[in-house]
Tab-separated table of C-alpha atoms in Angstrom:
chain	number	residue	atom	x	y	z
A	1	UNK	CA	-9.110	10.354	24.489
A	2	UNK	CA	-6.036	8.968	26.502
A	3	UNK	CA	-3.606	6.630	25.048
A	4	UNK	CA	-0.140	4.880	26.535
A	5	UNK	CA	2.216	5.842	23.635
A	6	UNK	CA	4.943	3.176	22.438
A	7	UNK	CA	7.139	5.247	20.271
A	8	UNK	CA	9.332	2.676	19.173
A	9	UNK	CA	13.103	2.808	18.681
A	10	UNK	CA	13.623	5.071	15.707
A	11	UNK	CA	11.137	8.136	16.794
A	12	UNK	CA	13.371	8.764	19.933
A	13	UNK	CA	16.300	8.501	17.252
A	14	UNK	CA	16.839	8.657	13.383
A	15	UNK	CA	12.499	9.652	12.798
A	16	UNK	CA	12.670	12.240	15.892
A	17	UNK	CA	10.742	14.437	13.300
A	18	UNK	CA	8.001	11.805	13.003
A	19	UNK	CA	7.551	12.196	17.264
A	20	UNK	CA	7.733	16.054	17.530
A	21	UNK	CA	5.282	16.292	14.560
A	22	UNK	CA	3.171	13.501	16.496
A	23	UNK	CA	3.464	14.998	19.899
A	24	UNK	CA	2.085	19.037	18.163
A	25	UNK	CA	-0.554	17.281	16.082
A	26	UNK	CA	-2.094	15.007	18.684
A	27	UNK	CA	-2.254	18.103	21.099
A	28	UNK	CA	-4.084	20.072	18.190
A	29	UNK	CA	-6.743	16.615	18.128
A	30	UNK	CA	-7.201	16.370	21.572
A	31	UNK	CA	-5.305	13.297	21.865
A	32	UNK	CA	-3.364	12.722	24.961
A	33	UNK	CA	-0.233	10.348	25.014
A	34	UNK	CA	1.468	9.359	27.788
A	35	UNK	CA	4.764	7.594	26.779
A	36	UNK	CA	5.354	3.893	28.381
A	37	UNK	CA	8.300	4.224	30.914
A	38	UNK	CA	10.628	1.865	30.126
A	39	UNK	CA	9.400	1.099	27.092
A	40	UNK	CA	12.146	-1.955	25.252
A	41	UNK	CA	12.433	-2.470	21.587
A	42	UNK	CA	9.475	-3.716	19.678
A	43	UNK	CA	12.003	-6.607	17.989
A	44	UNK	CA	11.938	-4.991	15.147
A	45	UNK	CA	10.902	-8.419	13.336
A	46	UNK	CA	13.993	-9.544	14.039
A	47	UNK	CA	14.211	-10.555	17.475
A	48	UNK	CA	11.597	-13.382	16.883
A	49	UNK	CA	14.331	-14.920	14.730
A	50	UNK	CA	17.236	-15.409	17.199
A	51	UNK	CA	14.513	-16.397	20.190
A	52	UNK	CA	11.370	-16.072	20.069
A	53	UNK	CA	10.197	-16.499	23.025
A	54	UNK	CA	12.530	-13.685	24.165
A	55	UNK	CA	10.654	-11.609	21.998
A	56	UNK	CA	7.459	-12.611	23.278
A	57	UNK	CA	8.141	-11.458	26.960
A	58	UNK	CA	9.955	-7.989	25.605
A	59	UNK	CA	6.347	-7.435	24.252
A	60	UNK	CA	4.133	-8.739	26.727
A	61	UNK	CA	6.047	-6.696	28.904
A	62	UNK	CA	5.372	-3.769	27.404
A	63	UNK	CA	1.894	-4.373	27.372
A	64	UNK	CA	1.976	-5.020	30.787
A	65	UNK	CA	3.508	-1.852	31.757
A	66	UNK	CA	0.176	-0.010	29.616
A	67	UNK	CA	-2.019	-2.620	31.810
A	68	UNK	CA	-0.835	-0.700	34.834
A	69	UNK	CA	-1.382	2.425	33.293
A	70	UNK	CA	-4.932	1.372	32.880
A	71	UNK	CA	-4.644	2.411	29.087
A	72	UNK	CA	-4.802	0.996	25.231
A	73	UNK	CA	-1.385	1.424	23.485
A	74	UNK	CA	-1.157	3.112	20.238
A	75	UNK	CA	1.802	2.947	17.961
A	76	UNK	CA	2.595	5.102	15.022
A	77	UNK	CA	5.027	2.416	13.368
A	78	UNK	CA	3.805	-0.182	11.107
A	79	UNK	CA	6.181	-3.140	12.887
A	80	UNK	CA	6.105	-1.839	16.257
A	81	UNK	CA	2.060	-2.666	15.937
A	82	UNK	CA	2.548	-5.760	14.216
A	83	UNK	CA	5.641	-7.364	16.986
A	84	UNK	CA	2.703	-5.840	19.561
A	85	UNK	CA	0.162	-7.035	18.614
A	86	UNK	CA	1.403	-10.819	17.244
A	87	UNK	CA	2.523	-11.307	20.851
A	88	UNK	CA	-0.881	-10.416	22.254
A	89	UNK	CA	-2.767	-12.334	19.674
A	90	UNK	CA	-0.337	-15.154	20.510
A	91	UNK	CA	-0.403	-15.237	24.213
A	92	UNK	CA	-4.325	-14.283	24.611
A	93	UNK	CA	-4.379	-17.739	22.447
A	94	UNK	CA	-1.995	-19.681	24.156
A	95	UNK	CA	-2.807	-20.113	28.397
A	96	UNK	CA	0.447	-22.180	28.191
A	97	UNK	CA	2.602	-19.831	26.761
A	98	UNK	CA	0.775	-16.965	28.848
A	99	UNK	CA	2.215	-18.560	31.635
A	100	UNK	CA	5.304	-19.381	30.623
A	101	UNK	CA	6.204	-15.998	29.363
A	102	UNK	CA	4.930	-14.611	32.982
A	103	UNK	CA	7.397	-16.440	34.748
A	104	UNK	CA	9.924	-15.213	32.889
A	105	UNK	CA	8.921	-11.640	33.547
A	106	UNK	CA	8.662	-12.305	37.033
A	107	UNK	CA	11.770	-14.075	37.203
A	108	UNK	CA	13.534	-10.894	35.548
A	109	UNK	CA	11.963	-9.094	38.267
A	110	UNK	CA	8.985	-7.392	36.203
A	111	UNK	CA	6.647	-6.083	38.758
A	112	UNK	CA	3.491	-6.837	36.685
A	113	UNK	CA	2.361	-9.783	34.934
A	114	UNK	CA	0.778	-9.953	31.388
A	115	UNK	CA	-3.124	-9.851	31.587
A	116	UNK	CA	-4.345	-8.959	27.930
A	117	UNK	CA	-6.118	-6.131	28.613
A	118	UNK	CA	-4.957	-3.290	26.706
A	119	UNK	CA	-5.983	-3.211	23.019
A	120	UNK	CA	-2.905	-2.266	20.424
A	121	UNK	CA	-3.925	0.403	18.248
A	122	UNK	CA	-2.305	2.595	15.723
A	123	UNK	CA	-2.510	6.498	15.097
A	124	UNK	CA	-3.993	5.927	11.535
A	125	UNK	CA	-6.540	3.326	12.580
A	126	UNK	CA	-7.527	5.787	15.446
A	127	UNK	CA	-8.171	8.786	13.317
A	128	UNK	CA	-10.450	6.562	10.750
A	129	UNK	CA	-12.425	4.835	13.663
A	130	UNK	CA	-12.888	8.617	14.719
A	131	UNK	CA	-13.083	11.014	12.059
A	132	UNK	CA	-14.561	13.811	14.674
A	133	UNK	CA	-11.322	14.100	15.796
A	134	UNK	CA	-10.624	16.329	12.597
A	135	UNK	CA	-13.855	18.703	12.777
A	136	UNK	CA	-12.693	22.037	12.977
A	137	UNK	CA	-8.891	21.323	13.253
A	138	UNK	CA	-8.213	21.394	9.523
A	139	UNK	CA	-7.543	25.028	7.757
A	140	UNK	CA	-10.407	25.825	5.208
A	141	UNK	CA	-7.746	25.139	2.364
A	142	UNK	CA	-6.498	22.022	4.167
A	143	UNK	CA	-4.107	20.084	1.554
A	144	UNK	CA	-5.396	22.514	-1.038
A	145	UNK	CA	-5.883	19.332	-3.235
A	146	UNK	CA	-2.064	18.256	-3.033
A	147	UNK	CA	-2.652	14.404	-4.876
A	148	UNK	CA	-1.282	12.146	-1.870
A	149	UNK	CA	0.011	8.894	-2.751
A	150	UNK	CA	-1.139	6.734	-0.071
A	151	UNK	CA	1.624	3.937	0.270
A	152	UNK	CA	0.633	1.800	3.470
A	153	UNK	CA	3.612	-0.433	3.705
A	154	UNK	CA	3.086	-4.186	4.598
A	155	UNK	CA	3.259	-4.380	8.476
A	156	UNK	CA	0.292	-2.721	8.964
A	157	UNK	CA	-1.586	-5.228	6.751
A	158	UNK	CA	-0.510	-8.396	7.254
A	159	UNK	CA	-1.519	-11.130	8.134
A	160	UNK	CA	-4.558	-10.208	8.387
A	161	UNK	CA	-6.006	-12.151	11.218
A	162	UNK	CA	-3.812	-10.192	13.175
A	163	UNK	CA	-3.756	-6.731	11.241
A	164	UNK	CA	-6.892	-6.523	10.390
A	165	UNK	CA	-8.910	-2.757	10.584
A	166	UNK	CA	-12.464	-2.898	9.776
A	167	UNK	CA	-12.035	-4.490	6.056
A	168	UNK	CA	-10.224	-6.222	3.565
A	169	UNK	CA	-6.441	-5.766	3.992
A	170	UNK	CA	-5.536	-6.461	0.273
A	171	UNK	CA	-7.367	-3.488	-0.720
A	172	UNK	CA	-7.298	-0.918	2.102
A	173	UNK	CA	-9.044	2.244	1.319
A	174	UNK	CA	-8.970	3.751	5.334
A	175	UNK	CA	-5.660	5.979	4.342
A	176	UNK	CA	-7.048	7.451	1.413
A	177	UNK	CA	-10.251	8.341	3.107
A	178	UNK	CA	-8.321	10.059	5.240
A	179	UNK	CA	-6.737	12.329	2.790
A	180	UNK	CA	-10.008	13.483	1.560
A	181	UNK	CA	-10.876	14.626	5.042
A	182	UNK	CA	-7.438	16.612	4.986
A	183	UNK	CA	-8.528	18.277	1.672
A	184	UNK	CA	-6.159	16.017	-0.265
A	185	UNK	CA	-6.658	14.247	-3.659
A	186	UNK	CA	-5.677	10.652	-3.379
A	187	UNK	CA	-4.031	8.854	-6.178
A	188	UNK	CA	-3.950	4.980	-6.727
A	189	UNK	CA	0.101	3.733	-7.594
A	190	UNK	CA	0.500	0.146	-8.203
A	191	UNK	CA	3.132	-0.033	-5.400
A	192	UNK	CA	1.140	1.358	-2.755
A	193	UNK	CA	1.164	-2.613	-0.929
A	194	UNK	CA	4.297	-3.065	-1.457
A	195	UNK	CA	6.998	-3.836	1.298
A	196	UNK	CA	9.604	-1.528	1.333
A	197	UNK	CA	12.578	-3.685	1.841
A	198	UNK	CA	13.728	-1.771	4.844
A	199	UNK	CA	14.295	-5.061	7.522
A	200	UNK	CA	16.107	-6.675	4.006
A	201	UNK	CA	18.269	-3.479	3.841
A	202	UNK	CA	21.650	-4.922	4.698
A	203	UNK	CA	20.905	-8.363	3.675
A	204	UNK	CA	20.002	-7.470	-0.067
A	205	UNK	CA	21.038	-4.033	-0.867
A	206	UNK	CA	20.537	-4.202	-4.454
A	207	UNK	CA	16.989	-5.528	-4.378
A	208	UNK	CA	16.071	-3.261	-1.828
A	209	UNK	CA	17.533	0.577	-4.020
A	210	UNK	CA	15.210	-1.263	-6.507
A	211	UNK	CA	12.283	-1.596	-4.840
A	212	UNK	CA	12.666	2.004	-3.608
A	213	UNK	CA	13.243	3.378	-6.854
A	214	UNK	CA	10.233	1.165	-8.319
A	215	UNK	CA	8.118	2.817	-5.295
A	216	UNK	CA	8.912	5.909	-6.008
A	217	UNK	CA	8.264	5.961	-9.712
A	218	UNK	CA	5.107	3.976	-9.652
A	219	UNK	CA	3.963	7.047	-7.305
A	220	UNK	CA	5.335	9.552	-9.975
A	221	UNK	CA	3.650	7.760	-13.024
A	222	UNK	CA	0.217	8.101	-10.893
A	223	UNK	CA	0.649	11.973	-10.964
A	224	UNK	CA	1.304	11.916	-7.454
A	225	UNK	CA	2.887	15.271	-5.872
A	226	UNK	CA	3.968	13.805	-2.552
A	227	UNK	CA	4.210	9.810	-1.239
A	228	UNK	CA	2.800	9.722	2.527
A	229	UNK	CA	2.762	6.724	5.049
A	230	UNK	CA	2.181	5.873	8.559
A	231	UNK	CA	5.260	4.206	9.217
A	232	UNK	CA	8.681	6.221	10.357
A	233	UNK	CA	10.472	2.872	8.986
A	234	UNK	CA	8.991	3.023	5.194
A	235	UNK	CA	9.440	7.210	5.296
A	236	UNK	CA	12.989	6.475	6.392
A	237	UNK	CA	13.708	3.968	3.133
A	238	UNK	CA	11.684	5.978	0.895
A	239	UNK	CA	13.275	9.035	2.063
A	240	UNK	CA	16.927	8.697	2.594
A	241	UNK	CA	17.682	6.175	-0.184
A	242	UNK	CA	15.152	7.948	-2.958
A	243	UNK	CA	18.497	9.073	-5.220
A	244	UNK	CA	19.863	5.444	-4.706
A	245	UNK	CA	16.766	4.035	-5.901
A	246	UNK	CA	16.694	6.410	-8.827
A	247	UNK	CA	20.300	5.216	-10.274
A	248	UNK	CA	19.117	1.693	-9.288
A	249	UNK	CA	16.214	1.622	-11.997
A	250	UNK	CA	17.415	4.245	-14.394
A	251	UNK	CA	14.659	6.645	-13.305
A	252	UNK	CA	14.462	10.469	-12.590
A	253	UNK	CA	11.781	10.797	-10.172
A	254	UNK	CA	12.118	13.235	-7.322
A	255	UNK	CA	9.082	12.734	-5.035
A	256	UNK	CA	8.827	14.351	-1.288
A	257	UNK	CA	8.179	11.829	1.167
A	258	UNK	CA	5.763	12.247	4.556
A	259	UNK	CA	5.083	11.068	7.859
A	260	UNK	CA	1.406	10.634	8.238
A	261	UNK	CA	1.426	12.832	10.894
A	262	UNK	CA	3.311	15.449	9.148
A	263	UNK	CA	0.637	15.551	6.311
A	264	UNK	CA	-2.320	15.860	8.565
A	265	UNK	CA	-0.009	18.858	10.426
A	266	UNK	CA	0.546	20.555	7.061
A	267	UNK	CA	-3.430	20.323	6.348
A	268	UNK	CA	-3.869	21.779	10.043
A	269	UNK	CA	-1.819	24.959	9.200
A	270	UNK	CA	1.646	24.079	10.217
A	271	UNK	CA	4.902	24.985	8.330
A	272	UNK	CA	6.774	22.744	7.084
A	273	UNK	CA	9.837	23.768	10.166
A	274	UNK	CA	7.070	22.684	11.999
A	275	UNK	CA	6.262	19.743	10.816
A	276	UNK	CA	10.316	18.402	10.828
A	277	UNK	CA	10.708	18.621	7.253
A	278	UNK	CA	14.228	20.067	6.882
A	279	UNK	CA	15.334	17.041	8.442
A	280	UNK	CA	14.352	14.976	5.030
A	281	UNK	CA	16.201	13.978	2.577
A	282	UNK	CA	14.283	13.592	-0.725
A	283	UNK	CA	13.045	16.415	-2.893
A	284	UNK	CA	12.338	18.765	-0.097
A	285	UNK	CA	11.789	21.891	-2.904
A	286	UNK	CA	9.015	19.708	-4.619
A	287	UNK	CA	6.713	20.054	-1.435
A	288	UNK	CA	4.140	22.779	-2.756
A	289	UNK	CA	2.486	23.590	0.607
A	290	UNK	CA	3.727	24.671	4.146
């Protein structure tokens, strides 16, 4: 299984943990990524704002690039797969706006044109469409029962005509299936649907340390020993701001937060140097395995 890999801004930066964890566990799976040259920001779900159609050809020209590569694109960030995937859904919808965004790319001196034929995955919706992946990569203790809460983040749910996975996206249940594979215990939290606040960070800084803190304790009042998610922008908020949050509600909850693929390299036998973990921020001495 062969995938052109979009890492996104913040894995080649602030989440380089969240790639070097990627790169050793997708080896372990059989997975093999090869990273789009010359890959350009995602957007962000910003871009869109200032001009959208300059957004529009950043992503189609991304896909492009995976076109030429002959490969399907998977993502492991929540709004790298949502900017991706919008601008395919938009321009496989729109011949018009195909076109128009094809001219730019040639006019910029793109060598390939947009075509819409690479599908836009992400890592978690690969591993539940192919739960094989995991036979005999997972240590007999796995987790070792370690209650997971499972917070998804929005990005990778909505809207639903565009991020949909195999279900209802108001009450996803493909992340915590995937815990139980890992030998984890999933735990419902009322926040686990929640957005983060992350793009809202500098714009409404109070709102946002609450909504972390509220995060964070709704996970701690399920009984939860660790908070895990498949997007490097959610771990980062969670993560780095997780005392700010605390002093923001009033609340003492310490709670270790997790790439995705960090979790599933813990339940495959890694250590937690292995897995990036000294480079977090919240409650590192609370993690009970690795």
């Amino acid at each position: 299984m062969k995938f052109a890999l979009f890492p996104g801004c913040v894995l080649d930066g602030a989440a380089a943990e969240a790639k070097t964890s990627l790169l050793k566990v997708c080896d372990k799976l059989g997975i093999e990524l090869e990273e789009i040259t010359n890959w350009t920001c995602c957007g962000a779900s910003h871009a869109q704002g200032v001009n959208d159609l300059a957004a529009l050809a950043i992503n189609a020209r991304n896909i492009s690039i995976a076109e030429h590569m002959g490969l399907d694109i998977m993502t492991v960030c929540n709004t790298c797969t949502l900017q991706l995937r919008t601008a395919k859904y938009r321009l496989d919808h729109d011949p018009k706006l195909k076109e128009k965004v094809n001219g730019i790319l040639k006019e910029a001196g793109h060598p390939y044109e947009y075509q819409g034929t690479s599908k836009i995955t992400h890592f978690l919706w690969v591993l539940d469409e192919h739960p094989e992946l995991l036979d005999g990569k997972i240590t007999p203790q796995g987790l070792n029962g370690l209650k997971v809460a499972c917070y998804y983040g929005c990005h990778i749910l909505r809207p639903q005509e565009i991020m949909e996975h195999g279900g209802d996206e108001r009450y996803p249940e493909y992340f915590e299936r995937l815990v139980r594979r890992l030998g984890g215990q999933p735990v419902w939290f009322d926040a686990n649907r929640l957005c983060c606040g992350f793009h809202a960070q500098f714009g409404a800084e109070d709102d946002v340390m609450k909504r972390t803190g509220q995060i964070v304790k709704s996970a701690g009042l399920a009984r939860a020993e660790v908070i895990a998610t498949p997007c490097p922008l959610c771990q980062m908020q969670l993560d780095m701001y997780e005392p700010e949050g605390r002093d923001a509600i009033g609340d003492s909850t310490e709670m270790p937060i997790l790439h995705l693929q960090q979790l599933i390299g813990l339940a495959m036998g890694m250590s937690k140097k292995d897995i990036g973990f000294d480079r977090h921020v919240s409650a590192q001495q609370k993690l009970k395995i690795g």
